[in-house]
Coordinates of C-alpha atoms in Angstrom, one line a residue:
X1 CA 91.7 -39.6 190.0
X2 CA 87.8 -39.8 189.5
X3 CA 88.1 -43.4 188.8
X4 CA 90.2 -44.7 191.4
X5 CA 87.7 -46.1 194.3
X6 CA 89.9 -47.5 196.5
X7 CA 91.1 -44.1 198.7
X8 CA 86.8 -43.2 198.6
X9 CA 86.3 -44.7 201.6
X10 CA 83.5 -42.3 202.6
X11 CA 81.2 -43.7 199.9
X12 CA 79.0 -46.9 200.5
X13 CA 78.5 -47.4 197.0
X14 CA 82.6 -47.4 196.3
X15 CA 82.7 -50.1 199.6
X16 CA 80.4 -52.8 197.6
X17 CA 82.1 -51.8 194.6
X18 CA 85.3 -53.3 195.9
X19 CA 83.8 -56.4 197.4
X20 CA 82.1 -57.6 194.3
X21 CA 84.3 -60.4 192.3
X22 CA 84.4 -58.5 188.7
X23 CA 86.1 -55.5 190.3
X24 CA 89.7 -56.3 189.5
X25 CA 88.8 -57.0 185.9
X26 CA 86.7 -54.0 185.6
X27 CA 89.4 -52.1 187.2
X28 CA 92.3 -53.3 184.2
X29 CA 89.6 -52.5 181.9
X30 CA 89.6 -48.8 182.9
X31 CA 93.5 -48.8 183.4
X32 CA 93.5 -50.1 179.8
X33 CA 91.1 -47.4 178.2
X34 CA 93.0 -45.1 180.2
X35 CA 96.2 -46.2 178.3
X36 CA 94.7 -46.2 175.0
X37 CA 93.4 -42.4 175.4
X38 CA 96.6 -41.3 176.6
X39 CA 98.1 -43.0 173.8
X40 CA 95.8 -41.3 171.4
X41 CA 96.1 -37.9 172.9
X42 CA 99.9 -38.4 171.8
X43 CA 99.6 -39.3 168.7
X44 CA 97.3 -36.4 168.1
X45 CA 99.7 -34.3 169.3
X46 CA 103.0 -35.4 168.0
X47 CA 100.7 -35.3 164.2
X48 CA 99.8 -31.7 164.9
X49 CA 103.6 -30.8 165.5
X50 CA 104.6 -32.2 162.2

């Protein structure tokens, strides 16, 4: 997963990434948008079957 920086431990960038304070929230915001395209995709889908 692209957007998962925690196992990137050969980037600096990803390092300071994770020691700055807003990273959990910024992480649940990603999980979250995540969710609501998977969610989407499926709806898509399940309307095309119909």
């Amino acid at each position: 997963d692209e957007l998962d920086y925690s196992n990137d431990s050969s980037s600096t960038s990803s390092n300071c990434y994770l020691k700055t304070p807003a990273a959990p929230v910024r992480r649940r915001r990603i999980v979250e948008h995540k969710i609501k395209v998977n969610a989407m995709s499926r709806e898509r889908r399940t309307k095309r079957h119909q």
